[in-house]
Amino acid sequence: MFFAAGANEERTLPDESPINSTPKAYEGPAPEQEPKARQGRVYRLQPAVKQYAWGIRGSDSRVARFGLEAGAIRAIDQSAPYAEIWLGTHPSGPSLLDDGTELSKVVACPRGQLPWLLKVLSAGKALSIQAHPDKKLAEKLHSMHPEIYKDDNHKPEMAIALTPFEAMCGFRRLSEIAVHLRKHREFAACISTEAQLAVFMAGTQDAAAQRAALHKVFESFMACDLEVASTQLRAIVARLRREQRAQFRPSGAQHINPPQSSGAPGSNLGNGDDPPESAWERKAARAILRLEEQFPGDVGAMAPLFLNYLLIAPGESFFMAANEPHAYVAGEILECMACSDNVVRAGLTPKLKDVDNLVEMLTYSMGGPDIEFGRLVHQGAGTRTLCYTPPVPEFEVLITTVEPGATYDIAPCKVPSILLCVEGIGQTCSAPGPDGVEPQRKHKYDLAPGRSLYVTAGTIALTLSVAEGSKGPLKVARARQNLSMLGEGEDAEAQA
């Protein structure tokens, strides 16, 4: 079932930013090495900037600062939200060259499309509860509703935190959902008796029964009568606020006394014989209050009761496969994905909600994603490179740090890449070839946070350098096709 967004939201803040946005027909990309005729070129890029309602406002947004530095916007509106920067060839937000030419005109892949898309996200409040379709479903949705699902590609994605970042990712384990059903009678009231019985009857070693029970719980919650769900949301929010106030000592001391939980199904009243409330239970309760403040009356605010709530540190990353539920909550990240803009939403949004397709498409696997820090593929004098490699062929991201006074040579690469400066000040210059011959094109560019370059496949080699007196290191991210999966990454070359 489709639920249309309110007209007022669309008039107040359109889904697509007018900044550097040129929608056109999309054709799925296929990886291919560039011909020799175009080898050895570097182009300065202007990204697309997206202004969605959930973005961070004004110059507090890294997206706004990066967009201004790159020339994508002429000034920062301090009252406006700046949500995403897109670097790539997707037609909903293509990057431009200095002369205004779309990047796709110089990309020597089929149809001028890179197979991946690099983004910067600045989330001031929660994004929608969503999942991205696999390739087969994407083709079906695009053929049926091309006005909603703009392309026919899947969208696995990887997030790398630039700041402390909060997100809801993947379903909780069934044992945790059972705890919440016992503890929160309001949540239990939104779930059918059949689904609750399935949760408590599923054996801990029976994966199929657990998956089926989880499916029933989520389907029942999403199908709950809106009036019932809204009433229960108001009730749980009121109760949690009372409990939160009661957690503080009357003296005003700002430390929290964890409440006791009851083992009775649907009960919230504790007693001294019960174990203390766990940290993840308290975190879920606080998240409900926070989400309901951002989206008053949206029953999706109860999502922390069935989705994992994560806090990841800068430099940490996680991967979201197709058909897995998630909702980013707050913070700033680098995000790399297959080149697609397909999103199936179900809550925490004024936009269209495609609940039926979301319920049907999910895998109903349990547990949160693995949190990774990236593997070290280079360590030198004042330089190091971490590689973030997801289990998909379309993309990977390398982050190189260069300390003041140091230099780092980016070796020639068989596939094109986009380089984005995320921190510090530095320069690029073409390095001599293996035979020592100086290249004709010097490719001298100043780097500052937000500036980006498109580096063609082939023989080009770039030197990154940072002046001796610089106040801090240079940090650049490079997105490209997944060479590590082919055994051709930097660490493989070092071992050879």
Short mmCIF file of N, CA and C in Angstrom, two decimals, residues 409-480:
data_model
loop_
_atom_site.label_atom_id
_atom_site.label_comp_id
_atom_site.label_asym_id
_atom_site.label_seq_id
_atom_site.Cartn_x
_atom_site.Cartn_y
_atom_site.Cartn_z
N ASP A 409 52.48 8.91 -2.79
CA ASP A 409 52.20 8.68 -4.21
C ASP A 409 51.02 7.73 -4.36
N ILE A 410 49.97 8.21 -5.02
CA ILE A 410 48.85 7.35 -5.39
C ILE A 410 49.24 6.61 -6.66
N ALA A 411 49.38 5.31 -6.56
CA ALA A 411 49.87 4.52 -7.69
C ALA A 411 48.85 4.52 -8.82
N PRO A 412 49.31 4.29 -10.06
CA PRO A 412 48.38 4.15 -11.18
C PRO A 412 47.34 3.07 -10.89
N CYS A 413 46.14 3.28 -11.37
CA CYS A 413 45.04 2.37 -11.05
C CYS A 413 44.32 1.98 -12.34
N LYS A 414 43.89 0.73 -12.42
CA LYS A 414 43.25 0.23 -13.64
C LYS A 414 41.80 0.69 -13.78
N VAL A 415 41.24 1.28 -12.73
CA VAL A 415 39.84 1.74 -12.78
C VAL A 415 39.80 3.21 -12.35
N PRO A 416 38.78 3.94 -12.79
CA PRO A 416 38.68 5.35 -12.39
C PRO A 416 38.32 5.48 -10.92
N SER A 417 38.62 6.65 -10.36
CA SER A 417 38.32 6.91 -8.95
C SER A 417 37.96 8.37 -8.77
N ILE A 418 37.32 8.65 -7.65
CA ILE A 418 37.07 10.03 -7.23
C ILE A 418 37.77 10.24 -5.90
N LEU A 419 38.53 11.31 -5.83
CA LEU A 419 39.28 11.68 -4.63
C LEU A 419 38.58 12.87 -3.98
N LEU A 420 38.30 12.77 -2.69
CA LEU A 420 37.64 13.84 -1.94
C LEU A 420 38.48 14.19 -0.73
N CYS A 421 38.82 15.47 -0.58
CA CYS A 421 39.52 15.93 0.61
C CYS A 421 38.50 16.09 1.73
N VAL A 422 38.72 15.40 2.84
CA VAL A 422 37.79 15.50 3.97
C VAL A 422 38.39 16.26 5.15
N GLU A 423 39.69 16.49 5.13
CA GLU A 423 40.32 17.18 6.26
C GLU A 423 41.68 17.70 5.83
N GLY A 424 42.06 18.89 6.30
CA GLY A 424 43.41 19.42 6.08
C GLY A 424 43.59 20.13 4.76
N ILE A 425 44.82 20.61 4.56
CA ILE A 425 45.21 21.35 3.37
C ILE A 425 46.40 20.65 2.73
N GLY A 426 46.38 20.54 1.40
CA GLY A 426 47.50 19.91 0.70
C GLY A 426 47.46 20.22 -0.78
N GLN A 427 48.30 19.52 -1.53
CA GLN A 427 48.38 19.72 -2.97
C GLN A 427 48.52 18.38 -3.67
N THR A 428 48.16 18.38 -4.95
CA THR A 428 48.43 17.22 -5.80
C THR A 428 49.35 17.65 -6.93
N CYS A 429 50.11 16.70 -7.45
CA CYS A 429 50.95 16.93 -8.62
C CYS A 429 51.22 15.59 -9.27
N SER A 430 51.24 15.56 -10.59
CA SER A 430 51.52 14.30 -11.28
C SER A 430 52.92 13.82 -10.96
N ALA A 431 53.05 12.57 -10.61
CA ALA A 431 54.34 11.97 -10.29
C ALA A 431 55.00 11.48 -11.57
N PRO A 432 56.33 11.42 -11.61
CA PRO A 432 57.00 10.84 -12.78
C PRO A 432 56.59 9.39 -12.99
N GLY A 433 56.64 8.93 -14.24
CA GLY A 433 56.32 7.55 -14.54
C GLY A 433 57.39 6.60 -14.07
N PRO A 434 57.17 5.30 -14.24
CA PRO A 434 58.15 4.29 -13.80
C PRO A 434 59.52 4.47 -14.47
N ASP A 435 59.51 5.08 -15.66
CA ASP A 435 60.78 5.31 -16.36
C ASP A 435 61.42 6.63 -15.97
N GLY A 436 60.82 7.36 -15.02
CA GLY A 436 61.37 8.62 -14.58
C GLY A 436 61.00 9.81 -15.43
N VAL A 437 60.24 9.60 -16.49
CA VAL A 437 59.88 10.69 -17.39
C VAL A 437 58.77 11.53 -16.76
N GLU A 438 58.96 12.86 -16.78
CA GLU A 438 57.95 13.76 -16.25
C GLU A 438 56.73 13.77 -17.17
N PRO A 439 55.54 13.69 -16.62
CA PRO A 439 54.33 13.71 -17.45
C PRO A 439 54.08 15.10 -18.02
N GLN A 440 53.39 15.15 -19.15
CA GLN A 440 53.07 16.43 -19.77
C GLN A 440 52.07 17.21 -18.93
N ARG A 441 51.09 16.53 -18.40
CA ARG A 441 50.09 17.19 -17.56
C ARG A 441 50.54 17.13 -16.10
N LYS A 442 50.65 18.28 -15.47
CA LYS A 442 51.15 18.32 -14.09
C LYS A 442 50.06 18.06 -13.06
N HIS A 443 48.81 18.39 -13.40
CA HIS A 443 47.69 18.15 -12.49
C HIS A 443 47.96 18.69 -11.09
N LYS A 444 48.35 19.97 -11.06
CA LYS A 444 48.59 20.63 -9.78
C LYS A 444 47.28 21.23 -9.27
N TYR A 445 46.80 20.70 -8.16
CA TYR A 445 45.56 21.19 -7.56
C TYR A 445 45.76 21.40 -6.07
N ASP A 446 45.19 22.48 -5.56
CA ASP A 446 45.16 22.69 -4.11
C ASP A 446 44.00 21.90 -3.53
N LEU A 447 44.24 21.25 -2.41
CA LEU A 447 43.21 20.47 -1.74
C LEU A 447 42.80 21.15 -0.44
N ALA A 448 41.50 21.19 -0.20
CA ALA A 448 40.93 21.70 1.03
C ALA A 448 39.64 20.92 1.26
N PRO A 449 39.14 20.88 2.49
CA PRO A 449 37.95 20.07 2.75
C PRO A 449 36.78 20.41 1.84
N GLY A 450 36.33 19.40 1.09
CA GLY A 450 35.23 19.57 0.15
C GLY A 450 35.66 19.55 -1.31
N ARG A 451 36.92 19.77 -1.60
CA ARG A 451 37.38 19.74 -2.98
C ARG A 451 37.58 18.29 -3.43
N SER A 452 37.25 18.03 -4.68
CA SER A 452 37.29 16.66 -5.18
C SER A 452 37.84 16.61 -6.60
N LEU A 453 38.39 15.46 -6.97
CA LEU A 453 38.98 15.24 -8.29
C LEU A 453 38.50 13.91 -8.84
N TYR A 454 38.31 13.89 -10.16
CA TYR A 454 38.05 12.63 -10.85
C TYR A 454 39.35 12.20 -11.52
N VAL A 455 39.83 11.00 -11.19
CA VAL A 455 41.09 10.48 -11.71
C VAL A 455 40.76 9.33 -12.65
N THR A 456 41.14 9.47 -13.92
CA THR A 456 40.82 8.44 -14.89
C THR A 456 41.64 7.18 -14.65
N ALA A 457 41.18 6.09 -15.23
CA ALA A 457 41.92 4.83 -15.17
C ALA A 457 43.20 4.97 -15.98
N GLY A 458 44.19 4.15 -15.63
CA GLY A 458 45.38 4.09 -16.48
C GLY A 458 46.67 4.48 -15.80
N THR A 459 47.46 5.25 -16.50
CA THR A 459 48.85 5.45 -16.09
C THR A 459 49.06 6.62 -15.15
N ILE A 460 48.04 7.40 -14.88
CA ILE A 460 48.24 8.58 -14.06
C ILE A 460 48.66 8.19 -12.64
N ALA A 461 49.64 8.86 -12.11
CA ALA A 461 50.07 8.69 -10.73
C ALA A 461 50.14 10.07 -10.10
N LEU A 462 49.52 10.23 -8.94
CA LEU A 462 49.45 11.52 -8.27
C LEU A 462 50.23 11.51 -6.97
N THR A 463 50.95 12.59 -6.71
CA THR A 463 51.62 12.77 -5.44
C THR A 463 50.80 13.72 -4.57
N LEU A 464 50.47 13.28 -3.37
CA LEU A 464 49.83 14.14 -2.38
C LEU A 464 50.91 14.68 -1.47
N SER A 465 50.88 15.98 -1.20
CA SER A 465 51.90 16.57 -0.33
C SER A 465 51.27 17.57 0.62
N VAL A 466 51.90 17.71 1.79
CA VAL A 466 51.45 18.66 2.80
C VAL A 466 52.66 19.48 3.23
N ALA A 467 52.49 20.80 3.24
CA ALA A 467 53.59 21.69 3.60
C ALA A 467 54.07 21.42 5.02
N GLU A 468 55.35 21.64 5.24
CA GLU A 468 55.97 21.37 6.54
C GLU A 468 55.29 22.13 7.66
N GLY A 469 54.89 23.37 7.40
CA GLY A 469 54.32 24.19 8.46
C GLY A 469 52.81 24.07 8.61
N SER A 470 52.20 23.12 7.92
CA SER A 470 50.75 22.96 8.01
C SER A 470 50.35 22.59 9.43
N LYS A 471 49.16 23.06 9.86
CA LYS A 471 48.73 22.85 11.24
C LYS A 471 48.19 21.45 11.52
N GLY A 472 47.92 20.70 10.48
CA GLY A 472 47.39 19.36 10.70
C GLY A 472 47.55 18.50 9.47
N PRO A 473 47.20 17.21 9.58
CA PRO A 473 47.38 16.30 8.45
C PRO A 473 46.32 16.51 7.38
N LEU A 474 46.64 16.04 6.18
CA LEU A 474 45.69 15.97 5.08
C LEU A 474 45.04 14.59 5.11
N LYS A 475 43.72 14.56 4.92
CA LYS A 475 43.02 13.28 4.87
C LYS A 475 42.14 13.27 3.63
N VAL A 476 42.35 12.31 2.76
CA VAL A 476 41.57 12.22 1.53
C VAL A 476 40.94 10.84 1.44
N ALA A 477 39.73 10.82 0.89
CA ALA A 477 39.02 9.57 0.64
C ALA A 477 39.01 9.31 -0.86
N ARG A 478 39.19 8.06 -1.26
CA ARG A 478 39.13 7.69 -2.68
C ARG A 478 38.13 6.56 -2.85
N ALA A 479 37.16 6.78 -3.72
CA ALA A 479 36.18 5.74 -4.04
C ALA A 479 36.51 5.15 -5.41
N ARG A 480 36.34 3.85 -5.54
CA ARG A 480 36.62 3.17 -6.80
C ARG A 480 35.92 1.83 -6.79
#
